XYZ file of C-alpha atoms in Angstrom:
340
model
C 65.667 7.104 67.899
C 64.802 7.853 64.281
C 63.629 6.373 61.201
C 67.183 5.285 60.015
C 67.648 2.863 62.814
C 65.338 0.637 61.416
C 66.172 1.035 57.832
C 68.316 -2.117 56.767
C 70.800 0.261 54.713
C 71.442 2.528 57.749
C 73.787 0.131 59.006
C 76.055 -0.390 56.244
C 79.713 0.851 56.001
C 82.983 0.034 54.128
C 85.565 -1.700 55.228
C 89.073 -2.459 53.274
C 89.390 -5.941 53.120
C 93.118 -5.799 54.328
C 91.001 -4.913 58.234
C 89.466 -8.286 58.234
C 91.622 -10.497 60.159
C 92.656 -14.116 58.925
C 94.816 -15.065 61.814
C 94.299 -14.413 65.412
C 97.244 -11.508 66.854
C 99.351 -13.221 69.373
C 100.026 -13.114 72.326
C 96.157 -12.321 72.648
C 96.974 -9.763 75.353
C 98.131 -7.415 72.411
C 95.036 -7.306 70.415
C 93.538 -3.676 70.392
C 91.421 -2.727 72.216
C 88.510 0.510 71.999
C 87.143 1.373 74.798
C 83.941 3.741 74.959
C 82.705 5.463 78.089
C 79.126 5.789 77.842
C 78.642 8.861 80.356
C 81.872 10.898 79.225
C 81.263 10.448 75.574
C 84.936 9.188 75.350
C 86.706 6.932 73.270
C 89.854 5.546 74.327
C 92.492 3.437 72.252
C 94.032 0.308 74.356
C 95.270 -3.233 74.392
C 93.791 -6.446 76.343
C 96.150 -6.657 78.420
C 94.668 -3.051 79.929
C 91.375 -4.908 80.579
C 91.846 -5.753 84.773
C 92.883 -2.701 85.279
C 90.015 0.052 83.361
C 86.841 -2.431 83.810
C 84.208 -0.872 86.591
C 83.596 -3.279 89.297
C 80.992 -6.115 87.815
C 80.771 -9.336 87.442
C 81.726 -11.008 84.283
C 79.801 -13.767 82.257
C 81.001 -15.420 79.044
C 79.947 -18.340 76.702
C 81.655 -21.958 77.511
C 79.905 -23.336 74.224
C 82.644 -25.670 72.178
C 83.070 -25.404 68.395
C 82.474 -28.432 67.257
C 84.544 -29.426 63.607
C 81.137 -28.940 61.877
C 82.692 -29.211 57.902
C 82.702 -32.738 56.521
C 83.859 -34.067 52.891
C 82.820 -37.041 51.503
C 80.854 -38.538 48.453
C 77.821 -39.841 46.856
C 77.017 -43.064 46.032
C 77.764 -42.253 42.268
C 81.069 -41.068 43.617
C 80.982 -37.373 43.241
C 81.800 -35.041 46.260
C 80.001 -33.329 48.171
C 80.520 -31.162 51.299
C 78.212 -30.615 54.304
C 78.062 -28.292 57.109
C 76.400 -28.751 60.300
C 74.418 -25.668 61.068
C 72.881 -27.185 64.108
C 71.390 -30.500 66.437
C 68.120 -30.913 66.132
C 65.166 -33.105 67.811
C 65.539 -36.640 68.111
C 69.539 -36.574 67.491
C 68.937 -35.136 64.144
C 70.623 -32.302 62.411
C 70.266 -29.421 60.549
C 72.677 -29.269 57.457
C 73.703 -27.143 54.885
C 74.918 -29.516 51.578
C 77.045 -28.280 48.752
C 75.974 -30.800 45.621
C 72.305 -31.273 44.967
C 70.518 -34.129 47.233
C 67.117 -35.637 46.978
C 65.101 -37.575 50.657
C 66.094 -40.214 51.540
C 69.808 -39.961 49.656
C 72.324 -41.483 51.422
C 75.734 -39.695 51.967
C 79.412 -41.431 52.690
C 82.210 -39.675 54.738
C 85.283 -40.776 56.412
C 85.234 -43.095 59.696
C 81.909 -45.264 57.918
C 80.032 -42.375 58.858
C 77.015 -42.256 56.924
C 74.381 -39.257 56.206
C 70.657 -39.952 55.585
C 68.792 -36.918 53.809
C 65.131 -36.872 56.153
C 63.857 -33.687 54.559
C 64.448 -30.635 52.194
C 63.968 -26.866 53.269
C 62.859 -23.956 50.816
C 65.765 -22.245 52.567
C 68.240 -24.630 50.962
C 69.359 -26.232 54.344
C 68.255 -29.953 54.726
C 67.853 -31.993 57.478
C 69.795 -35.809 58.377
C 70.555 -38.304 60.079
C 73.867 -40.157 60.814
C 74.368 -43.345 61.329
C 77.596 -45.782 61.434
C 76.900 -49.432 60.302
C 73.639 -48.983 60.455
C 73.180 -47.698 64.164
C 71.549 -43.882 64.258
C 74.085 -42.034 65.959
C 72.965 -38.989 68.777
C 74.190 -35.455 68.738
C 77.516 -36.590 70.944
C 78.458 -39.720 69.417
C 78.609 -37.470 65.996
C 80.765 -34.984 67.612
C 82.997 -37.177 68.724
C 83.410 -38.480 64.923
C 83.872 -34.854 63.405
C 87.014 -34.515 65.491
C 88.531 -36.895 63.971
C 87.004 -36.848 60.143
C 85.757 -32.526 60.473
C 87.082 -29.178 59.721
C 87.257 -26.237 61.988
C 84.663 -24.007 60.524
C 86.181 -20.830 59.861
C 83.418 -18.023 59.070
C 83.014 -17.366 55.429
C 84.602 -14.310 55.420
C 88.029 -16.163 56.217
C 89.215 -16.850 52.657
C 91.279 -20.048 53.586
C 91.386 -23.282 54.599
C 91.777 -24.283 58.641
C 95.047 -25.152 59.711
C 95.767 -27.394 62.856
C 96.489 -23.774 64.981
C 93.289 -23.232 64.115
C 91.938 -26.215 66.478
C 93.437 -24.013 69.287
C 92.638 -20.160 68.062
C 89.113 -20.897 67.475
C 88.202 -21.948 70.262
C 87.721 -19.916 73.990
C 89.614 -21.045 77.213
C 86.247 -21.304 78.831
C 85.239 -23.803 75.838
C 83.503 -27.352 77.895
C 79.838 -27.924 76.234
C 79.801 -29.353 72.462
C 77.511 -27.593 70.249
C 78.665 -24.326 68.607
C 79.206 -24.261 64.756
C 81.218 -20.904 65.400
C 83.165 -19.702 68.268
C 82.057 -16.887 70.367
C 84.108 -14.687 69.078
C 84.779 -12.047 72.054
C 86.466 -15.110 74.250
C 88.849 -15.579 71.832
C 91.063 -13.023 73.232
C 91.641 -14.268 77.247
C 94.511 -16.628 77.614
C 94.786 -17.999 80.942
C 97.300 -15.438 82.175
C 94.755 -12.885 81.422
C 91.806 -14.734 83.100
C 93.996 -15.034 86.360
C 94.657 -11.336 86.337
C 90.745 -10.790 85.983
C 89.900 -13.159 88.914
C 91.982 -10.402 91.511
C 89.600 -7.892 91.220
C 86.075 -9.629 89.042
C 84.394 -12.750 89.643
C 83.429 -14.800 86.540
C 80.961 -16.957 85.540
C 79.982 -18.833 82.162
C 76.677 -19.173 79.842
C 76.408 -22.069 77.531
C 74.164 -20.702 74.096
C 75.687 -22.990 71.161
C 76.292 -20.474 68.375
C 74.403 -21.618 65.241
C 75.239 -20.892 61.799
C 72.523 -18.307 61.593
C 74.987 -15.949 63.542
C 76.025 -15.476 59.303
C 72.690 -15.020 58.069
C 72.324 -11.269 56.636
C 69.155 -9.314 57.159
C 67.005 -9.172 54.215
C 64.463 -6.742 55.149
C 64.967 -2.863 54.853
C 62.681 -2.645 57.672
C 64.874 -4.529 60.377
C 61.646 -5.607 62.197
C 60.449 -7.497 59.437
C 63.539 -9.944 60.371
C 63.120 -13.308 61.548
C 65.725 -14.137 63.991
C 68.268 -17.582 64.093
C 67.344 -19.441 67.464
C 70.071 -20.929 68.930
C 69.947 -23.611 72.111
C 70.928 -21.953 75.429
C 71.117 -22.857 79.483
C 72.109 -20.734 82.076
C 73.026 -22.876 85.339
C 71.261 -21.966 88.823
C 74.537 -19.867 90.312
C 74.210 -17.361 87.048
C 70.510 -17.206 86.746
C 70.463 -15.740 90.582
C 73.298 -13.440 89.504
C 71.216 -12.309 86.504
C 68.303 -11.900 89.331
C 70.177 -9.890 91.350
C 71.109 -6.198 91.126
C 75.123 -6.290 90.449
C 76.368 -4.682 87.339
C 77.206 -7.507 84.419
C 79.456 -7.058 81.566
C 78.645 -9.526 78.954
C 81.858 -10.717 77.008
C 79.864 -11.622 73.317
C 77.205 -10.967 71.960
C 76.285 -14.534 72.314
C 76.083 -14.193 76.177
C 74.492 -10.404 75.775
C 71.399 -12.104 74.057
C 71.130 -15.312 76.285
C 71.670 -13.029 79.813
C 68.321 -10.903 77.833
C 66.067 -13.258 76.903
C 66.567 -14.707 80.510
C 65.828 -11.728 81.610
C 62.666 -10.674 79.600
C 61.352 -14.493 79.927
C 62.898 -16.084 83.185
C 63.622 -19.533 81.217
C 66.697 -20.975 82.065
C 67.184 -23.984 78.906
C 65.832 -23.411 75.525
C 66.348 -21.837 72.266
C 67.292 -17.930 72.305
C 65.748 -16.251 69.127
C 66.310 -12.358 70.482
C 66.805 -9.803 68.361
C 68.068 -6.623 69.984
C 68.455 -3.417 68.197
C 67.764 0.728 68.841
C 63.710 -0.119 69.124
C 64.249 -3.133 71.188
C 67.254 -2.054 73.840
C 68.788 -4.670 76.665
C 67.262 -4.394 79.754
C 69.912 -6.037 82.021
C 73.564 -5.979 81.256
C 75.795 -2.945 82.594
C 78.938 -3.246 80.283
C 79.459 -5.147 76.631
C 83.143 -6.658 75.153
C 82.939 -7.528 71.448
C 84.045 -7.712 68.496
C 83.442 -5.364 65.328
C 80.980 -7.124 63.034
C 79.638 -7.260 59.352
C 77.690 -4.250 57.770
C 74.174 -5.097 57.975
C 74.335 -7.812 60.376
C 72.114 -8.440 63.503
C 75.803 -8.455 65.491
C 75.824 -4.074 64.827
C 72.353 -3.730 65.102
C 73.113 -5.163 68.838
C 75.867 -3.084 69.349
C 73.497 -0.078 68.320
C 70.799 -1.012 70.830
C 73.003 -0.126 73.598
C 74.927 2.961 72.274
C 72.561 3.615 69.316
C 73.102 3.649 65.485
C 75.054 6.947 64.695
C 77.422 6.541 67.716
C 78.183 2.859 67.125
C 78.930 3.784 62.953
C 81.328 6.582 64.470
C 82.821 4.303 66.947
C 82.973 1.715 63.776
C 85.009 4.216 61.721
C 87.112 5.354 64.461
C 88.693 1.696 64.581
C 89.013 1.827 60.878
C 90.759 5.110 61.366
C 93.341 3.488 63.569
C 93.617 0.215 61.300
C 91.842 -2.119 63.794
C 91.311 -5.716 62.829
C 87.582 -7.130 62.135
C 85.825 -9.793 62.759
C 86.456 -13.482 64.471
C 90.006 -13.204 64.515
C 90.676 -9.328 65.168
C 89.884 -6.396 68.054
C 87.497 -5.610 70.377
C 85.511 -2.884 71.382
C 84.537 -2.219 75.435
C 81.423 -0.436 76.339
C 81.172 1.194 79.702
């Protein structure tokens, strides 16, 4: 390791915007798919539907998280609009929001369904935190969920310059999808259809995660010195049957980097429910999974700065523009990348 790897600007590169992906490539079997062999130095150039048959024998985890429709519309009393975004549940069935539209405490917001927004408190970071409530009853985490899939918007990353569309109520979401909770989808899951899951199961046994992907998943690093950077915590449990195979010596590919930093922090802290706030990168190197599937991320994000604490910075910025190279699709909706 050298100095670069911690310097912020070492992990920047440039991408033309035609590579990031606004619709998913289906069927999902034909998405690309780079494969790099750790121990032969070797890059190879496939498709999903190669997956069953060039993964090493291991056993496979992913994320069953749920996206939950976390973009709402709706107005002030006054009667302007204003648009809020759950980043995630908090304590005591509250949540934290981001607004669009200034908002003072104790404001009161009005959506769709009678669904009503209480503003509890202000954050320096602009996010705020409420309370909903329909007809006066405080609402918990679940009964709002169930509200935002009739009255929400799929919340397509940022970097998706549209607006969802019904398909996108299926694309975004994994096969594995079960517990409520994620703002954004775990991105690597995306790609298995149940077709491809059924071909897995002949020769790998699978097993799920939940770790409900907050909002900070977005969040750039600010810091030149990537230490400095305080990391998103997002809520995670890992059920008994995966915590003993996470205890035992069996080689684990991670699909996500969602799962990659739950199956860690596990690992390094042997607590099976909380709130994962791990930040792995070339100083700080996973000390458990085998294998990684994932997507290819934003410049300067903590997402590359994983990647590059398993294959380091250099290789993972050659492996970036090799996919560039071969016009591979980024982010949520494009390719993956396999390490081995």
């Amino acid at each position: 390791m050298n100095d670069k790897d911690l310097l912020l600007s070492s992990y920047d590169y440039n991408l033309p915007s035609e590579l990031i992906a606004n619709f998913p490539i289906l069927p999902k079997e034909n998405a690309k798919l780079l494969v790099y062999e750790r121990y032969k130095d070797q890059i190879t150039h496939l498709h999903f539907k190669d997956l069953a048959q060039i993964l090493p024998p291991c056993e496979i985890i992913f994320n069953d998280t749920k996206v939950i429709k976390a973009r709402i519309y709706g107005n002030k009393e006054s009667g302007s609009k204003i648009e809020l975004f759950i980043n995630h549940p908090l304590k005591e069935d509250n949540f934290l929001v981001q607004i669009r539209g200034k908002v003072k405490e104790g404001q009161i917001l009005y959506f769709e369904n009678k669904l009503q927004a209480k503003i509890k408190k202000l954050h320096q970071d602009g996010t705020r935190e409420v309370e909903f409530y329909n007809e006066q009853k405080t609402l918990t985490h679940h009964e709002v969920f169930k509200i935002l899939e009739n009255i929400g918007h799929v919340p397509l990353p940022p970097y998706i310059k549209r607006a969802d569309e019904a398909q996108d109520n299926i694309n975004y979401q994994s096969i594995f999808a079960k517990n409520q909770g994620a703002v954004a989808a775990p991105t690597a899951s995306l790609h298995f259809d149940e077709a491809m899951i059924n071909e897995l199961k002949k020769s790998h046994s699978i097993h799920t995660i939940t770790l409900h992907v907050g909002a900070g998943t977005f969040k750039g690093v600010e810091c030149e010195d990537i230490r400095e950077h305080k990391m998103h915590s997002e809520f995670f449990c890992i059920s008994d049957a995966t915590r003993a195979l996470i205890d035992s010596s069996k080689k684990i590919l991670g699909v996500g980097t969602t799962v990659t930093r739950c199956i860690e922090y596990y690992y390094q802290n042997k607590i099976q429910e909380g709130y994962c706030d791990l930040f792995l990168h070339p100083q700080n190197t996973p000390q458990r999974l085998d294998y990684l599937l994932t997507n290819f991320h934003l410049p300067k994000s903590t997402l590359i700065m994983l990647v590059a604490s398993f294959i380091g910075r250099e290789k993972t910025l050659e492996l970036y523009h090799e996919a560039i190279k071969n016009q591979y699709r980024f982010y949520s909706y494009g390719d993956g990348m396999l390490i081995i």
